[in-house]
PDB file of C-alpha atoms and ligand atoms in Angstrom:
ATOM      1  CA  MET P   1      90.493 117.039  28.341  1.00 84.00           C
ATOM      2  CA  ARG P   2      90.696 120.107  25.748  1.00 97.00           C
ATOM      3  CA  LYS P   3      90.269 123.564  27.485  1.00 97.00           C
ATOM      4  CA  PRO P   4      87.988 125.586  25.627  1.00 98.00           C
ATOM      5  CA  VAL P   5      89.076 128.862  24.119  1.00 98.00           C
ATOM      6  CA  ILE P   6      86.880 131.942  23.534  1.00 98.00           C
ATOM      7  CA  ALA P   7      88.574 134.541  21.351  1.00 98.00           C
ATOM      8  CA  GLY P   8      87.313 137.903  20.603  1.00 98.00           C
ATOM      9  CA  ASN P   9      88.803 139.374  17.011  1.00 98.00           C
ATOM     10  CA  TRP P  10      88.227 143.092  17.245  1.00 98.00           C
ATOM     11  CA  LYS P  11      89.369 143.219  13.685  1.00 98.00           C
ATOM     12  CA  MET P  12      90.007 146.924  12.760  1.00 98.00           C
ATOM     13  CA  TYR P  13      87.404 148.803  15.474  1.00 98.00           C
ATOM     14  CA  LYS P  14      88.142 150.692  18.562  1.00 98.00           C
ATOM     15  CA  THR P  15      90.637 153.513  19.569  1.00 98.00           C
ATOM     16  CA  VAL P  16      93.083 152.657  22.208  1.00 98.00           C
ATOM     17  CA  ALA P  17      90.684 154.504  24.735  1.00 98.00           C
ATOM     18  CA  ASP P  18      87.875 152.409  23.510  1.00 98.00           C
ATOM     19  CA  ALA P  19      89.807 149.146  23.689  1.00 98.00           C
ATOM     20  CA  VAL P  20      90.853 149.716  27.156  1.00 98.00           C
ATOM     21  CA  ASP P  21      87.126 150.619  28.087  1.00 98.00           C
ATOM     22  CA  THR P  22      85.944 147.280  26.585  1.00 98.00           C
ATOM     23  CA  ALA P  23      88.722 145.326  28.126  1.00 98.00           C
ATOM     24  CA  LEU P  24      88.332 146.493  31.537  1.00 98.00           C
ATOM     25  CA  ALA P  25      84.613 145.638  31.340  1.00 98.00           C
ATOM     26  CA  ILE P  26      85.229 142.287  29.949  1.00 98.00           C
ATOM     27  CA  LYS P  27      87.625 141.789  32.649  1.00 98.00           C
ATOM     28  CA  ARG P  28      84.860 142.415  35.285  1.00 98.00           C
ATOM     29  CA  LEU P  29      82.217 140.400  33.560  1.00 98.00           C
ATOM     30  CA  VAL P  30      84.559 137.181  32.975  1.00 98.00           C
ATOM     31  CA  ALA P  31      86.446 137.311  36.263  1.00 97.00           C
ATOM     32  CA  ASN P  32      85.142 133.759  37.678  1.00 94.00           C
ATOM     33  CA  ALA P  33      85.497 132.228  34.207  1.00 95.00           C
ATOM     34  CA  ASN P  34      87.934 129.290  34.809  1.00 93.00           C
ATOM     35  CA  HIS P  35      86.473 126.968  32.527  1.00 95.00           C
ATOM     36  CA  CYS P  36      87.895 128.215  29.369  1.00 97.00           C
ATOM     37  CA  ASP P  37      90.851 130.448  28.034  1.00 98.00           C
ATOM     38  CA  VAL P  38      89.460 133.988  27.317  1.00 98.00           C
ATOM     39  CA  VAL P  39      91.322 136.232  24.451  1.00 98.00           C
ATOM     40  CA  ILE P  40      90.596 139.295  22.950  1.00 99.00           C
ATOM     41  CA  ALA P  41      92.704 140.577  19.728  1.00 99.00           C
ATOM     42  CA  PRO P  42      92.692 144.511  19.619  1.00 98.00           C
ATOM     43  CA  VAL P  43      94.409 146.424  16.857  1.00 98.00           C
ATOM     44  CA  PHE P  44      98.232 146.640  17.038  1.00 98.00           C
ATOM     45  CA  THR P  45      98.112 150.126  18.449  1.00 98.00           C
ATOM     46  CA  ALA P  46      96.232 149.063  21.357  1.00 98.00           C
ATOM     47  CA  LEU P  47      98.143 145.926  22.232  1.00 98.00           C
ATOM     48  CA  LYS P  48     100.626 147.136  24.908  1.00 98.00           C
ATOM     49  CA  THR P  49      97.927 149.485  26.711  1.00 98.00           C
ATOM     50  CA  VAL P  50      95.510 146.493  26.741  1.00 99.00           C
ATOM     51  CA  VAL P  51      98.009 144.056  27.844  1.00 98.00           C
ATOM     52  CA  ASP P  52      99.352 146.256  30.738  1.00 98.00           C
ATOM     53  CA  ARG P  53      95.659 147.127  31.850  1.00 98.00           C
ATOM     54  CA  LEU P  54      94.437 143.298  31.844  1.00 98.00           C
ATOM     55  CA  GLU P  55      97.864 142.479  34.022  1.00 98.00           C
ATOM     56  CA  GLY P  56      97.059 139.828  36.579  1.00 97.00           C
ATOM     57  CA  SER P  57      93.591 139.095  34.959  1.00 98.00           C
ATOM     58  CA  ASN P  58      92.519 135.895  33.317  1.00 97.00           C
ATOM     59  CA  ILE P  59      92.494 137.321  29.894  1.00 98.00           C
ATOM     60  CA  ARG P  60      95.178 136.615  27.429  1.00 98.00           C
ATOM     61  CA  VAL P  61      96.003 139.444  24.504  1.00 99.00           C
ATOM     62  CA  ALA P  62      96.275 138.308  20.602  1.00 99.00           C
ATOM     63  CA  ALA P  63      97.359 140.234  17.600  1.00 99.00           C
ATOM     64  CA  GLN P  64      95.433 139.800  14.463  1.00 98.00           C
ATOM     65  CA  ASN P  65      98.712 139.404  12.076  1.00 98.00           C
ATOM     66  CA  CYS P  66     102.353 139.368  12.247  1.00 98.00           C
ATOM     67  CA  SER P  67     105.078 139.505   9.575  1.00 98.00           C
ATOM     68  CA  THR P  68     106.265 136.461   8.019  1.00 98.00           C
ATOM     69  CA  GLU P  69     109.711 137.469   8.586  1.00 98.00           C
ATOM     70  CA  VAL P  70     111.077 136.205  12.020  1.00 98.00           C
ATOM     71  CA  GLU P  71     113.903 138.850  12.323  1.00 97.00           C
ATOM     72  CA  GLU P  72     113.779 142.481  12.222  1.00 98.00           C
ATOM     73  CA  GLY P  73     115.044 144.230   9.044  1.00 98.00           C
ATOM     74  CA  ALA P  74     113.833 146.440   6.152  1.00 98.00           C
ATOM     75  CA  HIS P  75     110.376 145.456   6.024  1.00 98.00           C
ATOM     76  CA  THR P  76     108.408 148.626   5.952  1.00 98.00           C
ATOM     77  CA  GLY P  77     104.937 148.257   7.847  1.00 98.00           C
ATOM     78  CA  GLU P  78     105.240 144.930   9.246  1.00 98.00           C
ATOM     79  CA  VAL P  79     105.468 143.744  12.741  1.00 98.00           C
ATOM     80  CA  ALA P  80     107.525 140.705  13.877  1.00 98.00           C
ATOM     81  CA  ALA P  81     106.098 138.174  15.990  1.00 98.00           C
ATOM     82  CA  PHE P  82     108.958 138.607  18.469  1.00 98.00           C
ATOM     83  CA  MET P  83     107.712 142.537  18.896  1.00 98.00           C
ATOM     84  CA  LEU P  84     104.398 141.257  19.942  1.00 98.00           C
ATOM     85  CA  ARG P  85     105.580 138.815  22.264  1.00 98.00           C
ATOM     86  CA  GLU P  86     107.764 141.938  23.685  1.00 98.00           C
ATOM     87  CA  VAL P  87     104.749 143.794  24.652  1.00 98.00           C
ATOM     88  CA  GLY P  88     103.238 140.833  26.032  1.00 98.00           C
ATOM     89  CA  VAL P  89     100.885 139.376  23.549  1.00 98.00           C
ATOM     90  CA  SER P  90     100.375 135.709  23.791  1.00 98.00           C
ATOM     91  CA  TYR P  91      98.308 134.972  20.738  1.00 98.00           C
ATOM     92  CA  VAL P  92      98.379 135.621  17.130  1.00 98.00           C
ATOM     93  CA  ILE P  93      95.789 134.937  14.780  1.00 98.00           C
ATOM     94  CA  VAL P  94      97.400 133.845  11.295  1.00 98.00           C
ATOM     95  CA  GLY P  95      95.637 133.535   7.754  1.00 98.00           C
ATOM     96  CA  HIS P  96      92.046 135.083   8.534  1.00 98.00           C
ATOM     97  CA  SER P  97      89.892 134.879   5.700  1.00 97.00           C
ATOM     98  CA  GLU P  98      89.744 138.476   5.676  1.00 97.00           C
ATOM     99  CA  ARG P  99      93.574 138.670   5.194  1.00 98.00           C
ATOM    100  CA  ARG P 100      93.344 135.844   2.300  1.00 97.00           C
ATOM    101  CA  GLN P 101      90.514 137.723   0.681  1.00 96.00           C
ATOM    102  CA  PHE P 102      91.673 141.444   0.747  1.00 97.00           C
ATOM    103  CA  TYR P 103      95.619 141.197   1.453  1.00 97.00           C
ATOM    104  CA  PHE P 104      96.268 138.568  -0.781  1.00 97.00           C
ATOM    105  CA  GLU P 105      97.678 136.130   1.811  1.00 97.00           C
ATOM    106  CA  THR P 106      98.571 132.570   0.521  1.00 97.00           C
ATOM    107  CA  ASP P 107      99.061 129.541   2.436  1.00 97.00           C
ATOM    108  CA  THR P 108     102.953 130.195   1.909  1.00 97.00           C
ATOM    109  CA  MET P 109     102.734 133.392   3.905  1.00 98.00           C
ATOM    110  CA  VAL P 110     100.291 131.795   6.314  1.00 98.00           C
ATOM    111  CA  ARG P 111     102.901 128.956   6.854  1.00 97.00           C
ATOM    112  CA  ARG P 112     105.932 131.601   7.209  1.00 98.00           C
ATOM    113  CA  LYS P 113     103.679 133.361  10.004  1.00 98.00           C
ATOM    114  CA  VAL P 114     102.760 130.303  11.901  1.00 98.00           C
ATOM    115  CA  LEU P 115     106.419 129.559  12.066  1.00 97.00           C
ATOM    116  CA  ALA P 116     107.483 132.870  12.974  1.00 98.00           C
ATOM    117  CA  ALA P 117     104.883 132.976  15.728  1.00 98.00           C
ATOM    118  CA  ILE P 118     105.852 129.410  17.462  1.00 97.00           C
ATOM    119  CA  SER P 119     109.484 130.399  17.097  1.00 97.00           C
ATOM    120  CA  SER P 120     108.879 133.497  18.824  1.00 98.00           C
ATOM    121  CA  GLY P 121     107.071 131.953  21.731  1.00 98.00           C
ATOM    122  CA  LEU P 122     103.333 132.948  20.479  1.00 98.00           C
ATOM    123  CA  THR P 123     100.405 130.371  19.944  1.00 98.00           C
ATOM    124  CA  ALA P 124      99.212 130.727  16.488  1.00 98.00           C
ATOM    125  CA  VAL P 125      95.390 130.685  15.831  1.00 98.00           C
ATOM    126  CA  MET P 126      95.652 129.499  12.285  1.00 98.00           C
ATOM    127  CA  CYS P 127      92.370 130.081  10.297  1.00 98.00           C
ATOM    128  CA  VAL P 128      90.966 128.308   7.686  1.00 98.00           C
ATOM    129  CA  GLY P 129      87.515 127.814   5.846  1.00 98.00           C
ATOM    130  CA  GLU P 130      85.574 127.372   2.463  1.00 97.00           C
ATOM    131  CA  SER P 131      83.556 129.979   0.329  1.00 95.00           C
ATOM    132  CA  LEU P 132      80.114 129.234  -0.469  1.00 93.00           C
ATOM    133  CA  ALA P 133      80.984 128.929  -3.829  1.00 93.00           C
ATOM    134  CA  GLN P 134      83.332 126.136  -2.740  1.00 95.00           C
ATOM    135  CA  ARG P 135      80.542 124.478  -0.271  1.00 94.00           C
ATOM    136  CA  ASP P 136      78.360 124.483  -3.007  1.00 92.00           C
ATOM    137  CA  GLN P 137      80.571 122.583  -5.335  1.00 95.00           C
ATOM    138  CA  GLY P 138      81.345 120.050  -2.399  1.00 96.00           C
ATOM    139  CA  ILE P 139      84.805 120.912  -2.117  1.00 98.00           C
ATOM    140  CA  ALA P 140      84.891 122.177   1.367  1.00 97.00           C
ATOM    141  CA  GLU P 141      86.821 119.594   2.870  1.00 98.00           C
ATOM    142  CA  PRO P 142      89.511 119.432   0.278  1.00 98.00           C
ATOM    143  CA  VAL P 143      89.629 123.144   0.373  1.00 98.00           C
ATOM    144  CA  VAL P 144      90.171 123.130   4.343  1.00 98.00           C
ATOM    145  CA  SER P 145      92.696 120.393   3.998  1.00 98.00           C
ATOM    146  CA  GLY P 146      94.758 122.283   1.425  1.00 98.00           C
ATOM    147  CA  GLN P 147      95.233 125.110   3.809  1.00 98.00           C
ATOM    148  CA  LEU P 148      95.714 122.941   6.653  1.00 97.00           C
ATOM    149  CA  SER P 149      98.610 121.355   4.616  1.00 96.00           C
ATOM    150  CA  GLY P 150      99.954 124.532   3.250  1.00 96.00           C
ATOM    151  CA  GLY P 151      99.780 126.440   6.471  1.00 95.00           C
ATOM    152  CA  LEU P 152     101.146 123.969   8.680  1.00 92.00           C
ATOM    153  CA  SER P 153     104.031 122.139   6.504  1.00 91.00           C
ATOM    154  CA  GLY P 154     107.469 122.038   8.309  1.00 88.00           C
ATOM    155  CA  LEU P 155     105.950 122.095  11.663  1.00 91.00           C
ATOM    156  CA  THR P 156     106.865 119.328  13.867  1.00 88.00           C
ATOM    157  CA  ALA P 157     104.613 117.352  16.452  1.00 85.00           C
ATOM    158  CA  SER P 158     106.216 119.424  19.299  1.00 88.00           C
ATOM    159  CA  ASP P 159     105.201 122.634  17.836  1.00 93.00           C
ATOM    160  CA  LEU P 160     101.584 121.744  17.955  1.00 94.00           C
ATOM    161  CA  ASP P 161     100.840 122.824  21.341  1.00 93.00           C
ATOM    162  CA  ARG P 162     101.392 126.187  20.119  1.00 97.00           C
ATOM    163  CA  ILE P 163      98.676 125.880  17.253  1.00 98.00           C
ATOM    164  CA  ILE P 164      94.995 126.056  17.424  1.00 98.00           C
ATOM    165  CA  VAL P 165      92.920 126.136  14.545  1.00 98.00           C
ATOM    166  CA  ALA P 166      89.830 128.452  14.008  1.00 98.00           C
ATOM    167  CA  TYR P 167      87.368 127.076  11.237  1.00 98.00           C
ATOM    168  CA  GLU P 168      85.680 130.026  10.059  1.00 97.00           C
ATOM    169  CA  PRO P 169      83.312 128.980   7.002  1.00 97.00           C
ATOM    170  CA  VAL P 170      83.957 132.500   4.846  1.00 95.00           C
ATOM    171  CA  TRP P 171      79.894 132.594   4.081  1.00 93.00           C
ATOM    172  CA  ALA P 172      79.338 132.818   7.907  1.00 92.00           C
ATOM    173  CA  ILE P 173      81.590 135.463   8.693  1.00 91.00           C
ATOM    174  CA  GLY P 174      79.776 138.684   9.561  1.00 86.00           C
ATOM    175  CA  THR P 175      76.934 137.624   7.669  1.00 88.00           C
ATOM    176  CA  GLY P 176      74.654 136.640  10.520  1.00 83.00           C
ATOM    177  CA  ARG P 177      74.513 133.088   8.775  1.00 84.00           C
ATOM    178  CA  THR P 178      76.207 130.884  11.377  1.00 85.00           C
ATOM    179  CA  ALA P 179      76.850 127.239  10.323  1.00 89.00           C
ATOM    180  CA  THR P 180      74.546 124.732  12.260  1.00 95.00           C
ATOM    181  CA  PRO P 181      76.199 123.058  15.124  1.00 97.00           C
ATOM    182  CA  GLU P 182      76.068 119.842  13.082  1.00 97.00           C
ATOM    183  CA  GLN P 183      77.847 121.483   9.885  1.00 96.00           C
ATOM    184  CA  ALA P 184      80.798 122.927  12.197  1.00 97.00           C
ATOM    185  CA  GLN P 185      81.259 119.515  13.928  1.00 98.00           C
ATOM    186  CA  VAL P 186      81.514 117.757  10.835  1.00 98.00           C
ATOM    187  CA  MET P 187      84.186 119.663   9.650  1.00 98.00           C
ATOM    188  CA  HIS P 188      86.033 119.960  13.046  1.00 98.00           C
ATOM    189  CA  ALA P 189      85.918 116.282  13.341  1.00 98.00           C
ATOM    190  CA  PHE P 190      87.525 116.231   9.718  1.00 98.00           C
ATOM    191  CA  ILE P 191      90.140 118.715  10.657  1.00 98.00           C
ATOM    192  CA  ARG P 192      91.038 116.541  13.563  1.00 98.00           C
ATOM    193  CA  ARG P 193      91.226 113.256  11.341  1.00 98.00           C
ATOM    194  CA  VAL P 194      93.550 115.384   9.147  1.00 97.00           C
ATOM    195  CA  PHE P 195      95.824 116.093  12.175  1.00 96.00           C
ATOM    196  CA  ALA P 196      95.752 112.317  13.073  1.00 96.00           C
ATOM    197  CA  GLU P 197      96.944 111.373   9.995  1.00 95.00           C
ATOM    198  CA  ARG P 198      99.612 114.087   9.640  1.00 94.00           C
ATOM    199  CA  TYR P 199     100.874 113.567  13.226  1.00 94.00           C
ATOM    200  CA  SER P 200      99.613 111.511  15.737  1.00 94.00           C
ATOM    201  CA  GLU P 201      95.951 110.356  17.340  1.00 96.00           C
ATOM    202  CA  GLU P 202      97.126 111.830  20.368  1.00 95.00           C
ATOM    203  CA  ALA P 203      98.527 115.274  18.713  1.00 95.00           C
ATOM    204  CA  ALA P 204      94.804 115.465  17.130  1.00 96.00           C
ATOM    205  CA  GLN P 205      92.864 114.715  20.291  1.00 97.00           C
ATOM    206  CA  ALA P 206      94.958 117.626  22.104  1.00 97.00           C
ATOM    207  CA  LEU P 207      94.436 120.242  19.142  1.00 97.00           C
ATOM    208  CA  ARG P 208      91.929 122.688  20.172  1.00 98.00           C
ATOM    209  CA  ILE P 209      89.616 123.698  17.148  1.00 98.00           C
ATOM    210  CA  LEU P 210      87.666 127.066  17.447  1.00 98.00           C
ATOM    211  CA  TYR P 211      84.664 127.725  15.298  1.00 98.00           C
ATOM    212  CA  GLY P 212      84.222 131.387  13.958  1.00 97.00           C
ATOM    213  CA  GLY P 213      81.429 132.744  11.713  1.00 96.00           C
ATOM    214  CA  SER P 214      78.564 134.949  13.461  1.00 95.00           C
ATOM    215  CA  VAL P 215      78.870 133.125  16.810  1.00 97.00           C
ATOM    216  CA  LYS P 216      76.637 135.042  19.466  1.00 96.00           C
ATOM    217  CA  PRO P 217      75.329 134.579  22.752  1.00 97.00           C
ATOM    218  CA  GLU P 218      72.234 132.826  21.221  1.00 96.00           C
ATOM    219  CA  ASN P 219      74.241 130.132  19.334  1.00 96.00           C
ATOM    220  CA  ILE P 220      77.217 129.189  21.509  1.00 97.00           C
ATOM    221  CA  ALA P 221      75.810 126.750  23.919  1.00 97.00           C
ATOM    222  CA  GLY P 222      74.670 124.615  20.708  1.00 97.00           C
ATOM    223  CA  LEU P 223      78.006 124.763  19.222  1.00 97.00           C
ATOM    224  CA  MET P 224      80.038 124.017  22.556  1.00 97.00           C
ATOM    225  CA  SER P 225      77.969 120.908  22.956  1.00 97.00           C
ATOM    226  CA  LYS P 226      79.479 119.322  19.857  1.00 97.00           C
ATOM    227  CA  ALA P 227      82.456 116.742  20.907  1.00 98.00           C
ATOM    228  CA  ASP P 228      84.809 118.738  18.412  1.00 98.00           C
ATOM    229  CA  ILE P 229      84.296 122.226  18.798  1.00 98.00           C
ATOM    230  CA  ASP P 230      86.483 123.403  21.395  1.00 98.00           C
ATOM    231  CA  GLY P 231      85.695 127.151  21.410  1.00 98.00           C
ATOM    232  CA  ALA P 232      84.956 130.136  19.180  1.00 98.00           C
ATOM    233  CA  LEU P 233      86.701 132.895  17.387  1.00 98.00           C
ATOM    234  CA  VAL P 234      84.145 135.841  17.766  1.00 98.00           C
ATOM    235  CA  GLY P 235      84.036 138.738  15.682  1.00 98.00           C
ATOM    236  CA  GLY P 236      81.212 141.242  15.661  1.00 97.00           C
ATOM    237  CA  ALA P 237      79.910 140.067  19.039  1.00 98.00           C
ATOM    238  CA  SER P 238      83.078 140.407  20.767  1.00 98.00           C
ATOM    239  CA  LEU P 239      82.798 144.328  20.051  1.00 98.00           C
ATOM    240  CA  LYS P 240      80.475 144.995  23.169  1.00 98.00           C
ATOM    241  CA  ALA P 241      81.751 143.497  26.555  1.00 98.00           C
ATOM    242  CA  GLU P 242      78.268 142.278  27.589  1.00 98.00           C
ATOM    243  CA  SER P 243      77.846 140.014  24.664  1.00 98.00           C
ATOM    244  CA  PHE P 244      81.269 138.742  24.477  1.00 98.00           C
ATOM    245  CA  ALA P 245      81.179 137.916  28.292  1.00 98.00           C
ATOM    246  CA  GLN P 246      77.935 135.972  27.682  1.00 98.00           C
ATOM    247  CA  ILE P 247      79.627 133.983  25.112  1.00 98.00           C
ATOM    248  CA  VAL P 248      82.442 133.284  27.474  1.00 98.00           C
ATOM    249  CA  ASN P 249      80.060 132.418  30.251  1.00 96.00           C
ATOM    250  CA  TYR P 250      77.922 130.225  28.029  1.00 93.00           C
ATOM    251  CA  LYS P 251      77.999 127.341  30.673  1.00 81.00           C
ATOM    252  CA  ASN P 252      75.908 129.387  32.827  1.00 61.00           C
ATOM    253  CA  GLY P 253      73.652 131.389  30.238  1.00 53.00           C
TER     254      GLY P 253
HETATM  255  P1  PGA Y   1      82.000 137.373  12.957  1.00 76.72           P
HETATM  256  O1  PGA Y   1      83.343 137.433  12.721  1.00 76.72           O
HETATM  257  O2  PGA Y   1      81.710 136.903  14.330  1.00 76.72           O
HETATM  258  O3  PGA Y   1      81.649 138.865  13.069  1.00 76.72           O
HETATM  259  O4  PGA Y   1      81.091 136.501  11.829  1.00 76.72           O
HETATM  260  C1  PGA Y   1      84.073 136.142  12.868  1.00 76.72           C
HETATM  261  C2  PGA Y   1      85.504 136.509  12.480  1.00 76.72           C
HETATM  262  O5  PGA Y   1      85.804 137.122  11.230  1.00 76.72           O
HETATM  263  O6  PGA Y   1      86.791 135.956  13.030  1.00 76.72           O
END
């Protein structure tokens, strides 16, 4: 069975002190959560402190981005995946729609970041998702399959256990407008089929596919009841320890 993942993407919020406060509060509130992997993604400057303060807990730490470059070098402003690994980071979010939209990340850059993450021992949480215009035009599936092929070309079947896919329809991010569990399920099943065709049925069945876009304590259980939804990437509702913990503990809610 696939173990669910509930991940909080803190985006560009929280000072180091705020990040530590929230992380420690989450730690208390999710201490008994064994049914899923719990992940939080603070800003770069808070990563090491948060990792250190969470040592021995059931929470893992993600970065929100990494360099396309694998080796150190003259790349002003970049942080390499192996440097994230060095400070105890376990996951990295790659290809978030905000990075694609506002920082012009292409599928080729996403692919290089995924490869850098994997070769450095991180798990890549690769984000895909269509815009509202693309959904309205009826091209959501080709858009997502294009992002998957672009982002994952060059990967071998053995790399796949270090890949998590997050389906985040752009129209649902930060808008309060969640995809219905049925809409999300249709796309998740499609993503799994793409993996089955590209790799193998076994790899597809093992792949964890998270939903992201206005996930809240009120809608997590409905989403998690769907066969192909294996967790959530949570933005706004992950910023407060209580609401994030409620999402993590959706089973008891
Ligand atoms: P949201 O963000 O939950 O605030 O919609 C999700 C994300 O961007 O990962």
